[in-house]
Short mmCIF file of C-alpha atoms and ligand atoms in Angstrom, two decimals:
data_model
loop_
_atom_site.label_atom_id
_atom_site.label_comp_id
_atom_site.label_asym_id
_atom_site.label_seq_id
_atom_site.Cartn_x
_atom_site.Cartn_y
_atom_site.Cartn_z
CA MET A 1 -22.49 24.63 9.99
CA SER A 2 -21.20 21.43 11.50
CA ALA A 3 -17.61 20.32 11.20
CA VAL A 4 -16.21 18.29 8.33
CA GLU A 5 -15.21 15.06 10.07
CA SER A 6 -11.91 13.36 9.46
CA TRP A 7 -13.37 10.57 7.29
CA GLU A 8 -14.90 13.18 5.01
CA LEU A 9 -11.64 15.12 4.89
CA ARG A 10 -9.98 11.85 3.88
CA SER A 11 -12.39 11.08 1.12
CA ARG A 12 -12.28 14.63 -0.20
CA PHE A 13 -8.49 14.60 -0.05
CA ALA A 14 -8.36 11.34 -1.99
CA ARG A 15 -10.62 12.86 -4.65
CA ARG A 16 -8.54 16.06 -4.82
CA LEU A 17 -5.35 14.05 -5.28
CA ALA A 18 -6.98 12.00 -8.03
CA GLU A 19 -7.99 15.17 -9.89
CA LEU A 20 -4.48 16.53 -9.53
CA TYR A 21 -2.81 13.32 -10.61
CA GLY A 22 -5.21 12.89 -13.52
CA ARG A 23 -4.22 16.36 -14.78
CA GLU A 24 -0.51 15.68 -14.29
CA VAL A 25 -0.44 12.07 -15.56
CA PRO A 26 -3.38 11.56 -17.95
CA ALA A 27 -2.52 7.84 -18.35
CA TYR A 28 -3.83 7.48 -14.79
CA LEU A 29 -7.32 8.31 -16.12
CA THR A 30 -7.07 5.48 -18.64
CA LEU A 31 -6.12 3.09 -15.85
CA VAL A 32 -9.12 4.19 -13.76
CA GLU A 33 -11.41 3.90 -16.77
CA VAL A 34 -10.27 0.38 -17.59
CA SER A 35 -10.44 -0.64 -13.90
CA GLN A 36 -14.02 0.52 -13.74
CA GLU A 37 -14.94 -1.36 -16.91
CA VAL A 38 -13.38 -4.52 -15.53
CA ASN A 39 -15.13 -4.10 -12.16
CA ALA A 40 -18.51 -3.61 -13.84
CA ASP A 41 -17.96 -6.76 -15.90
CA VAL A 42 -16.99 -8.81 -12.87
CA ILE A 43 -20.12 -7.64 -11.00
CA ASP A 44 -22.22 -8.68 -14.02
CA ARG A 45 -20.55 -12.07 -14.14
CA LEU A 46 -20.45 -12.91 -10.45
CA GLY A 47 -23.18 -10.83 -8.86
CA ALA A 48 -23.03 -10.64 -5.03
CA ASP A 49 -19.97 -12.96 -4.91
CA ALA A 50 -17.93 -10.18 -6.50
CA GLU A 51 -18.50 -8.08 -3.38
CA ARG A 52 -17.25 -10.65 -0.90
CA LEU A 53 -14.08 -8.62 -0.28
CA GLY A 54 -15.68 -5.19 -0.23
CA SER A 55 -18.78 -3.48 -1.59
CA ILE A 56 -18.59 -2.20 -5.14
CA ASP A 57 -18.90 1.35 -3.79
CA ARG A 58 -15.87 0.93 -1.59
CA VAL A 59 -13.85 -0.86 -4.25
CA SER A 60 -14.66 1.72 -6.98
CA ALA A 61 -13.55 4.61 -4.75
CA GLU A 62 -10.55 2.76 -3.34
CA ARG A 63 -7.08 4.11 -4.08
CA HIS A 64 -3.67 4.03 -2.54
CA GLY A 65 -1.04 6.63 -3.15
CA ALA A 66 2.73 6.61 -2.70
CA ILE A 67 4.98 9.42 -1.61
CA ARG A 68 8.64 9.67 -0.65
CA VAL A 69 10.23 12.02 1.90
CA GLY A 70 13.82 12.75 2.83
CA THR A 71 14.16 13.04 6.61
CA PRO A 72 12.66 11.94 9.91
CA GLU A 73 11.35 15.49 10.38
CA GLU A 74 9.53 15.42 7.02
CA LEU A 75 8.09 12.03 7.94
CA SER A 76 6.84 13.27 11.28
CA GLN A 77 5.26 16.29 9.59
CA VAL A 78 3.47 14.29 6.96
CA SER A 79 2.20 11.99 9.69
CA ARG A 80 0.47 15.00 11.27
CA VAL A 81 -1.23 15.74 7.95
CA PHE A 82 -2.38 12.15 7.65
CA ALA A 83 -3.55 11.99 11.26
CA ALA A 84 -5.96 14.84 10.44
CA LEU A 85 -7.37 12.50 7.76
CA GLY A 86 -7.76 9.55 10.17
CA MET A 87 -4.76 7.74 8.64
CA TYR A 88 -2.20 6.18 10.98
CA PRO A 89 1.22 4.58 10.41
CA THR A 90 0.83 0.85 9.93
CA GLY A 91 3.51 -1.70 9.14
CA PHE A 92 7.23 -1.36 8.62
CA TYR A 93 8.89 -2.17 5.31
CA ASP A 94 12.65 -2.14 4.86
CA LEU A 95 13.50 -2.05 1.16
CA ARG A 96 17.27 -1.53 1.57
CA ASP A 97 18.19 -5.15 0.94
CA ALA A 98 15.26 -5.99 -1.27
CA ALA A 99 15.57 -8.10 -4.39
CA PRO A 100 15.70 -7.58 -7.32
CA GLN A 101 17.21 -4.23 -6.40
CA PRO A 102 17.94 -2.55 -3.09
CA VAL A 103 16.27 0.83 -2.54
CA PRO A 104 17.67 3.19 0.16
CA VAL A 105 14.37 3.72 1.96
CA VAL A 106 12.29 2.41 4.84
CA SER A 107 8.51 2.72 4.56
CA THR A 108 5.22 2.55 6.37
CA ALA A 109 1.62 2.95 5.20
CA PHE A 110 -0.70 5.59 6.60
CA ARG A 111 -4.23 4.20 6.65
CA PRO A 112 -7.51 4.05 8.54
CA ILE A 113 -7.59 1.28 11.17
CA ASP A 114 -11.20 0.67 12.25
CA SER A 115 -13.40 -1.38 9.97
CA ASP A 116 -16.14 1.29 9.81
CA GLU A 117 -13.53 3.92 8.89
CA LEU A 118 -12.16 1.64 6.19
CA ALA A 119 -15.69 1.08 4.92
CA ARG A 120 -16.25 4.85 4.72
CA ASN A 121 -13.06 5.42 2.76
CA PRO A 122 -10.00 3.16 2.80
CA PHE A 123 -7.54 5.66 1.31
CA ARG A 124 -3.97 4.79 2.23
CA VAL A 125 -0.57 6.18 1.37
CA PHE A 126 2.61 4.10 1.13
CA THR A 127 5.21 6.47 2.51
CA SER A 128 8.95 5.98 2.10
CA MET A 129 11.77 7.82 3.79
CA LEU A 130 15.32 8.07 2.52
CA VAL A 131 17.98 6.57 4.77
CA SER A 132 20.87 8.83 3.84
CA GLN A 133 22.91 7.52 6.77
CA ASP A 134 23.19 4.10 5.13
CA ARG A 135 26.84 3.72 4.02
CA ARG A 136 25.98 1.00 1.54
CA PHE A 137 24.49 3.78 -0.58
CA PHE A 138 25.89 7.15 0.62
CA ASP A 139 29.37 8.06 1.74
CA ALA A 140 29.85 10.54 4.57
CA ASP A 141 30.32 13.48 2.21
CA LEU A 142 27.18 12.77 0.20
CA GLU A 143 25.23 12.18 3.42
CA ARG A 144 26.27 15.62 4.65
CA ARG A 145 25.38 17.37 1.42
CA LEU A 146 22.01 15.57 1.30
CA ALA A 147 21.32 16.65 4.89
CA ASN A 148 22.12 20.29 3.98
CA PHE A 149 19.89 20.21 0.93
CA LEU A 150 17.01 18.61 2.78
CA ALA A 151 17.32 20.94 5.79
CA ARG A 152 16.78 23.95 3.50
CA ARG A 153 13.44 22.84 2.10
CA GLN A 154 10.07 22.88 3.82
CA LEU A 155 7.59 20.43 2.35
CA PHE A 156 4.66 21.31 4.58
CA PRO A 157 3.85 24.93 5.40
CA ASP A 158 3.23 25.89 9.04
CA GLU A 159 -0.35 26.87 8.33
CA LEU A 160 -1.08 23.37 7.02
CA LEU A 161 0.50 21.74 10.06
CA ARG A 162 -1.49 23.96 12.41
CA LEU A 163 -4.73 23.11 10.67
CA ALA A 164 -3.77 19.43 10.71
CA ASP A 165 -3.15 19.45 14.44
CA ARG A 166 -6.47 21.20 15.03
CA ALA A 167 -8.31 18.65 12.88
CA SER A 168 -6.69 15.79 14.83
CA ALA A 169 -7.56 17.33 18.19
CA GLU A 170 -11.18 18.10 17.22
CA GLY A 171 -11.87 15.17 14.89
CA GLY A 172 -12.52 17.50 11.98
CA LEU A 173 -12.54 21.14 10.85
CA PRO A 174 -15.17 23.80 10.25
CA PRO A 175 -16.05 23.97 6.50
CA GLU A 176 -13.92 27.00 5.65
CA GLN A 177 -10.83 25.69 7.41
CA ALA A 178 -11.46 22.27 5.89
CA GLU A 179 -11.36 23.79 2.45
CA ARG A 180 -8.13 25.62 3.22
CA PHE A 181 -6.59 22.53 4.73
CA LEU A 182 -7.45 20.46 1.61
CA ASP A 183 -6.06 23.14 -0.72
CA LEU A 184 -2.80 23.29 1.16
CA ALA A 185 -2.47 19.54 1.66
CA THR A 186 -3.17 18.72 -2.01
CA GLY A 187 -0.76 21.44 -3.13
CA CYS A 188 2.08 19.79 -1.24
CA PHE A 189 1.91 16.73 -3.49
CA ALA A 190 1.84 18.48 -6.87
CA LEU A 191 4.86 18.17 -9.14
CA SER A 192 7.03 21.22 -8.55
CA PRO A 193 7.69 23.61 -11.47
CA GLU A 194 11.01 24.59 -9.81
CA PRO A 195 14.01 23.74 -12.00
CA VAL A 196 15.93 20.61 -10.96
CA ASP A 197 19.66 21.06 -10.40
CA ARG A 198 21.01 18.80 -13.16
CA ALA A 199 24.42 18.02 -11.63
CA TRP A 200 23.04 17.30 -8.17
CA TYR A 201 20.21 15.14 -9.51
CA SER A 202 22.56 13.11 -11.70
CA GLU A 203 25.00 12.58 -8.86
CA LEU A 204 22.22 11.14 -6.69
CA GLU A 205 20.87 9.14 -9.59
CA ARG A 206 24.20 7.33 -9.87
CA VAL A 207 23.58 6.05 -6.33
CA SER A 208 19.85 5.45 -6.71
CA ALA A 209 17.10 6.92 -8.89
CA VAL A 210 14.84 6.91 -5.85
CA ALA A 211 17.40 8.92 -3.88
CA ALA A 212 17.44 11.45 -6.75
CA ASP A 213 13.66 11.63 -6.85
CA ILE A 214 13.62 12.32 -3.13
CA GLY A 215 16.73 14.34 -2.40
CA GLY A 216 17.35 15.91 -5.79
CA VAL A 217 14.23 18.11 -5.93
CA GLU A 218 12.73 20.90 -3.83
CA SER A 219 9.47 19.21 -2.89
CA THR A 220 7.74 15.87 -2.69
CA HIS A 221 5.05 14.70 -5.13
CA ILE A 222 2.55 11.95 -5.45
CA ASN A 223 4.40 9.12 -7.19
CA HIS A 224 1.41 7.02 -8.17
CA LEU A 225 -2.22 6.52 -7.34
CA THR A 226 -3.50 2.99 -7.48
CA PRO A 227 -7.10 1.96 -8.16
CA ARG A 228 -8.40 -1.40 -6.94
CA VAL A 229 -9.67 -3.87 -9.47
CA LEU A 230 -11.64 -7.11 -9.09
CA ASP A 231 -9.84 -9.00 -11.87
CA ILE A 232 -6.24 -7.91 -12.30
CA ASP A 233 -5.41 -10.45 -15.02
CA GLU A 234 -8.23 -9.11 -17.15
CA LEU A 235 -7.07 -5.56 -16.49
CA TYR A 236 -3.51 -6.45 -17.46
CA ALA A 237 -4.71 -7.93 -20.75
CA ARG A 238 -6.94 -4.92 -21.57
CA MET A 239 -4.20 -2.41 -20.84
CA LYS A 240 -1.82 -4.31 -23.11
CA SER A 241 -4.36 -4.42 -25.86
CA ARG A 242 -4.65 -0.65 -25.60
CA GLY A 243 -0.95 -0.52 -26.37
CA ILE A 244 0.19 0.40 -22.87
CA GLU A 245 3.51 -1.10 -21.92
CA MET A 246 2.99 -3.01 -18.66
CA ILE A 247 5.71 -4.47 -16.43
CA LYS A 248 6.53 -8.10 -17.07
CA GLU A 249 4.17 -9.69 -14.61
CA VAL A 250 1.63 -9.30 -11.87
CA GLN A 251 3.43 -9.13 -8.49
CA GLY A 252 2.39 -11.20 -5.50
CA PRO A 253 0.38 -14.42 -5.45
CA PRO A 254 -0.43 -16.07 -8.82
CA ARG A 255 -3.80 -16.44 -10.49
CA TRP A 256 -5.24 -19.78 -9.34
CA ARG A 257 -8.49 -21.59 -8.58
CA GLY A 258 -8.50 -20.91 -4.81
CA PRO A 259 -9.28 -17.72 -2.87
CA ASP A 260 -7.35 -14.52 -3.49
CA VAL A 261 -5.02 -13.82 -0.58
CA LEU A 262 -2.97 -10.75 0.30
CA LEU A 263 -2.31 -8.48 -2.61
CA ARG A 264 -1.67 -8.70 -6.33
CA GLN A 265 -0.28 -5.65 -8.12
CA THR A 266 0.93 -4.60 -11.48
CA SER A 267 2.00 -1.34 -13.10
CA PHE A 268 2.86 0.38 -16.32
CA ARG A 269 6.29 1.83 -16.78
CA ALA A 270 7.00 5.35 -15.61
CA LEU A 271 6.24 7.91 -18.31
CA ALA A 272 8.60 10.60 -19.51
CA GLU A 273 7.38 13.88 -18.06
CA PRO A 274 8.73 17.27 -19.06
CA ARG A 275 10.77 18.88 -16.27
CA ARG A 276 12.85 22.05 -16.12
CA PHE A 277 16.57 21.78 -15.30
CA ARG A 278 19.20 24.19 -14.08
CA GLU A 279 22.36 23.35 -16.00
CA PRO A 280 25.86 23.61 -14.46
CA ASP A 281 26.36 26.93 -16.33
CA GLY A 282 23.25 28.38 -14.69
CA SER A 283 21.03 28.25 -17.77
CA ILE A 284 17.54 26.73 -17.61
CA SER A 285 16.63 23.96 -20.02
CA THR A 286 13.76 21.57 -20.53
CA GLY A 287 14.26 17.85 -20.31
CA GLU A 288 12.33 14.91 -19.03
CA LEU A 289 12.32 12.50 -16.13
CA ARG A 290 10.68 9.12 -15.81
CA VAL A 291 9.55 8.82 -12.25
CA ARG A 292 5.79 8.55 -12.01
CA PHE A 293 3.85 5.56 -13.11
CA GLY A 294 0.51 3.81 -12.95
CA GLU A 295 -0.23 0.89 -10.71
CA VAL A 296 -3.30 -1.21 -10.09
CA GLU A 297 -4.07 -3.83 -7.44
CA ALA A 298 -6.41 -6.62 -6.43
CA ARG A 299 -6.86 -7.31 -2.73
CA GLY A 300 -7.43 -10.68 -1.12
CA ILE A 301 -7.83 -12.16 2.35
CA ALA A 302 -5.41 -11.19 5.13
CA LEU A 303 -3.20 -14.09 6.27
CA THR A 304 -2.53 -15.02 9.91
CA PRO A 305 1.13 -15.23 10.96
CA SER A 306 1.11 -18.97 10.22
CA GLY A 307 -0.56 -18.32 6.87
CA ARG A 308 2.07 -15.72 6.13
CA ASP A 309 4.83 -18.21 7.00
CA LEU A 310 3.26 -20.67 4.59
CA TYR A 311 3.02 -17.95 1.96
CA ASP A 312 6.72 -17.14 2.36
CA GLN A 313 7.58 -20.82 2.02
CA LEU A 314 5.54 -21.08 -1.15
CA VAL A 315 7.25 -18.02 -2.61
CA ALA A 316 10.64 -19.58 -1.79
CA ARG A 317 9.51 -22.80 -3.49
CA VAL A 318 8.52 -20.88 -6.62
CA ASP A 319 11.91 -19.14 -6.66
CA GLU A 320 13.62 -22.54 -6.40
CA SER A 321 11.64 -24.04 -9.23
CA LEU A 322 12.59 -21.07 -11.40
CA VAL A 323 16.26 -21.69 -10.68
CA TYR A 324 15.86 -25.23 -12.04
CA ASP A 325 13.84 -24.08 -15.02
CA PRO A 326 14.34 -20.40 -15.79
CA SER A 327 12.29 -20.71 -18.97
CA LEU A 328 9.12 -21.29 -16.95
CA PRO A 329 6.83 -18.26 -16.65
CA ARG A 330 6.60 -17.30 -12.96
CA GLN A 331 2.81 -17.45 -13.09
CA ASP A 332 2.86 -21.11 -14.20
CA ALA A 333 5.42 -22.13 -11.62
CA ALA A 334 3.58 -20.36 -8.88
CA GLU A 335 0.19 -21.73 -9.81
CA GLN A 336 1.53 -25.27 -9.50
CA VAL A 337 3.14 -24.59 -6.14
CA TRP A 338 -0.07 -22.94 -4.89
CA GLU A 339 -2.26 -25.87 -5.88
CA GLN A 340 -0.08 -28.19 -3.88
CA GLY A 341 0.53 -25.91 -0.92
CA LEU A 342 -2.46 -23.76 -0.12
CA PRO A 343 -6.04 -24.87 0.75
CA ASP A 344 -8.30 -23.88 -2.10
CA SER A 345 -11.35 -22.82 -0.06
CA GLU A 346 -12.09 -20.14 2.46
CA VAL A 347 -13.47 -22.62 4.94
CA GLU A 348 -10.28 -24.63 4.88
CA LEU A 349 -8.19 -21.49 5.34
CA ALA A 350 -10.35 -20.73 8.37
CA ARG A 351 -10.21 -24.25 9.80
CA ARG A 352 -6.44 -24.33 9.53
CA ASP A 353 -6.04 -20.82 10.91
CA LEU A 354 -4.20 -19.63 7.83
CA ALA A 355 -6.30 -16.54 7.10
CA PHE A 356 -8.19 -13.98 9.12
CA PHE A 357 -11.97 -14.08 9.28
CA THR A 358 -14.60 -12.54 11.46
CA TYR A 359 -17.20 -14.97 12.79
CA HIS A 360 -20.89 -14.41 13.11
CA ILE A 361 -23.75 -16.51 14.44
CA ASN A 362 -25.44 -18.38 11.60
CA ARG A 363 -29.06 -17.28 12.03
CA ASP A 364 -30.19 -19.77 9.36
CA ARG A 365 -29.05 -22.83 11.20
CA PRO A 366 -32.10 -25.05 11.88
CA ARG A 367 -32.65 -25.74 15.57
CA ASP A 368 -31.84 -29.39 16.14
CA GLY A 369 -31.62 -29.44 19.92
CA ARG A 370 -27.85 -29.85 19.89
CA GLU A 371 -25.47 -27.97 22.12
CA PRO A 372 -22.89 -25.82 20.32
CA PRO A 373 -19.42 -27.45 20.39
CA PRO A 374 -16.78 -25.68 22.46
CA ASP A 375 -14.23 -24.99 19.76
CA LEU A 376 -14.11 -22.84 16.68
CA THR A 377 -13.50 -25.71 14.24
CA GLY A 378 -16.55 -27.45 15.63
CA LEU A 379 -18.61 -24.31 15.30
CA ILE A 380 -17.53 -23.89 11.70
CA ASP A 381 -18.09 -27.55 10.79
CA GLY A 382 -21.49 -27.64 12.52
CA ASN A 383 -22.63 -24.48 10.72
CA TRP A 384 -23.06 -22.58 13.98
CA VAL A 385 -21.07 -19.67 12.66
CA VAL A 386 -20.34 -18.18 9.27
CA ALA A 387 -16.94 -16.75 8.46
CA GLU A 388 -16.50 -13.43 6.67
CA PRO A 389 -13.04 -12.86 5.13
CA VAL A 390 -10.96 -9.97 6.45
CA VAL A 391 -9.49 -8.00 3.56
CA TYR A 392 -5.73 -7.43 3.46
CA GLU A 393 -5.35 -3.67 3.85
CA ASP A 394 -1.51 -3.51 3.76
CA PHE A 395 1.41 -3.98 1.38
CA LEU A 396 3.99 -6.62 0.45
CA PRO A 397 7.64 -5.67 0.71
CA ARG A 398 8.66 -7.85 -2.19
CA SER A 399 6.02 -6.41 -4.50
CA ALA A 400 6.95 -2.91 -3.36
CA ALA A 401 10.57 -3.60 -4.24
CA GLY A 402 9.49 -5.05 -7.56
CA ILE A 403 7.34 -1.99 -8.33
CA PHE A 404 10.16 0.37 -7.37
CA SER A 405 12.74 -1.47 -9.41
CA SER A 406 10.71 -2.03 -12.55
CA ASN A 407 10.51 1.72 -12.78
CA LEU A 408 14.15 2.60 -12.20
CA THR A 409 16.10 3.50 -15.30
CA GLU A 410 19.46 3.63 -13.55
CA LYS A 411 20.76 0.58 -11.80
CA GLY A 412 22.30 2.57 -8.96
CA SER A 413 25.24 1.40 -6.90
CA VAL A 414 25.45 -0.40 -3.58
CA ASP A 415 28.64 -1.06 -1.59
CA SER A 416 27.73 -4.23 0.24
CA SER A 417 31.07 -4.30 2.09
CA GLN A 418 29.64 -1.56 4.26
CA GLY A 419 27.27 -2.24 7.18
CA GLY A 420 23.74 -0.88 7.06
CA THR A 421 22.10 1.43 9.56
CA ASP A 422 19.62 -0.15 11.97
CA ARG A 423 16.07 0.91 11.36
CA ASP A 424 13.01 -0.88 12.66
CA LEU A 425 9.42 -0.32 13.65
CA GLY A 426 10.37 1.05 17.07
CA TRP A 427 12.75 3.56 15.52
CA LEU A 428 10.03 4.64 13.13
CA ALA A 429 7.60 5.09 16.00
CA ASP A 430 10.07 7.36 17.81
CA VAL A 431 10.54 9.46 14.69
CA ILE A 432 6.83 9.84 14.09
CA GLY A 433 6.06 10.33 17.77
CA ARG A 434 3.21 7.81 17.81
CA ALA A 435 2.93 4.02 17.81
CA VAL A 436 3.26 2.26 14.47
CA ASN A 437 0.46 -0.31 14.20
CA ILE A 438 1.25 -3.90 13.40
CA PRO A 439 -1.09 -5.14 10.65
CA GLU A 440 -1.53 -8.66 12.06
CA GLU A 441 -2.53 -7.25 15.42
CA ILE A 442 -5.28 -5.16 13.81
CA TYR A 443 -6.69 -8.18 11.98
CA ALA A 444 -6.42 -10.36 15.08
CA ALA A 445 -8.30 -7.76 17.15
CA GLN A 446 -11.13 -7.72 14.59
CA ARG A 447 -11.39 -11.49 14.74
CA GLU A 448 -11.27 -11.47 18.55
CA GLU A 449 -14.06 -8.92 18.74
CA SER A 450 -16.30 -11.02 16.50
CA LEU A 451 -15.60 -14.14 18.61
CA ARG A 452 -16.45 -12.21 21.78
CA GLN A 453 -19.86 -11.52 20.31
CA VAL A 454 -20.31 -15.11 19.24
CA ARG A 455 -19.44 -16.26 22.77
CA GLY A 456 -21.94 -13.81 24.21
CA ALA A 457 -24.71 -15.02 21.91
CA LEU A 458 -24.06 -18.72 22.46
CA GLY A 459 -24.10 -18.27 26.18
CA PRO A 460 -21.61 -18.89 28.98
CA GLY A 461 -19.57 -22.06 28.98
CA GLN A 462 -18.46 -21.34 25.45
CA ASP A 463 -14.73 -21.11 25.58
CA ILE A 464 -13.89 -20.47 21.99
CA SER A 465 -10.22 -20.01 21.46
CA ASN A 466 -9.41 -17.83 18.51
CA SER A 467 -7.11 -20.37 16.93
CA PRO A 468 -8.76 -23.56 15.78
C1 OOG B 1 6.42 2.94 -3.57
C2 OOG B 1 6.42 1.56 -4.17
C3 OOG B 1 5.61 0.59 -3.34
C4 OOG B 1 3.34 -0.54 -3.46
O1 OOG B 1 2.16 -0.46 -3.82
O2 OOG B 1 3.82 -1.59 -3.04
C5 OOG B 1 4.15 0.67 -3.56
C6 OOG B 1 7.07 3.97 -4.40
O3 OOG B 1 7.33 3.78 -5.58
O4 OOG B 1 7.31 5.07 -3.81
O5 OOG B 1 3.57 1.69 -3.82
NI1 NI B 2 1.85 1.36 -4.84
#
């Protein structure tokens, strides 16, 4: 029998996690059901246009997960598991000084990079690591006790790591080993039945509920699994009408008449789940924790660095207008700002180099004897090329912080008189032992490759720069 390749491992792993999470958090199944209803309705309404940012097969299967680990070593181990699945660290997110609430973690996303891998299965996992060295959150004594606690646990068994390394080296695993690998890998993300040490958990919770969820328990677990939906406002309304308490708003760009860009997300509040506790007197009791929740997202077009700058300016403008008029719903304020600030068509986003597209020769262009113009704007305007939007495959730090904080019950405590601890993409790469990809570079390379082909087809003398 031939090997199970890494893309197939990834798609089977994503399915296994979904089954696990559906058993553990049944509300997840409702979310998936409603997402699928909404997607089917959008396809009925818009036909092929609905698939402009991904085929319905890809979108229906698409999920992202989130996990949280405690130490650099745990992060480097989980990165070996993800590498076996063809998922590589991409992007660096520092949530420690995030508004509305700082969270003592830095994060990256493990995801496929190549477009054909993404098309096969785009499963990605937002992965956060506790920064217990950060004095704004943890004093030296707590840091030391956290380090001791975390050093005693092993999240990923040796057998799993060995199989993972073999899968990475060989691009897959023989069927039997693949099965074993998937059993072990999925098992690592199940909620642990081990009792939680009440006093220790509560002490960490006073600093940060996320710190308690990471460093107060014996294992990690999948925190949420997020389906992709084609109309997130419709989904939000339908969930509410089913009586499910959603967070206040959709995070990210507003609903508006122009193209969807980046990422819009929303979630329902974490549900109370029964957990066992070890009380200070040694007895075992049952209680509950609210940690895991449901999230859903709609993906738009990836923005170029200048598009992203513009996006950040627009967000700042929305924030300002809400300072002047706090009674305004954020959606309304943002929609106004968007209409004034962002081009409302794909072609204009392309012409102004605000969003990423791949370019392809327009085979339907009638031959009129003209020579193709030398620049990209000319090629777009003269219908020589068609532009296909590049989907944003990453995350937004502000939305991530919003999602984290809307699900925290305890406020936590931050001592801002203390300095932070430096963490950046390079530091993360050292910890993981492999390069951390920069999202914008991946998108730019895709665009560049398409332009190389356009140049080839139009013949020499075409010096198309990739920025109009
Ligand atoms: C991660 C929160 C961020 C997203 O989609 O932005 C996130 C977490 O709660 O661990 O998942
Ligand atoms: Ni998420």
